[in-house]
Amino acid sequence: MNNINVVRKKIELLKRKEVELETKEAIMLYRKFLKILGNEYSSELVVGLVSHARENKSQKLKGVWLQKATSFRPSQVALQAN
């Protein structure tokens, strides 16, 4: 039973670490958008810009974006969890 508790504590620690890393990434992304957009920044504007850009580009360009986007791409494990 003690081994199970140790494993549960490790899982809990890893889950907290995951949330912490996601928060850090979100803050970093927010700061990059704020730097680019300046006083015009709003979350709605960012979502609109990204949605518009994504919807109106070719599959080839989308592939290029994905190749360049290594720092913010979520892991496959995170995608499966959602």
GROMACS .gro file of C-alpha atoms in nm, residues 9 37 39 80:
model
    4
    9LYS     CA    1   0.222   1.142  -0.481
   37LEU     CA    2   0.057   4.428  -3.081
   39ASN     CA    3  -0.154   4.900  -2.704
   80GLN     CA    4  -0.491   1.310  -2.605
   0.00000   0.00000   0.00000
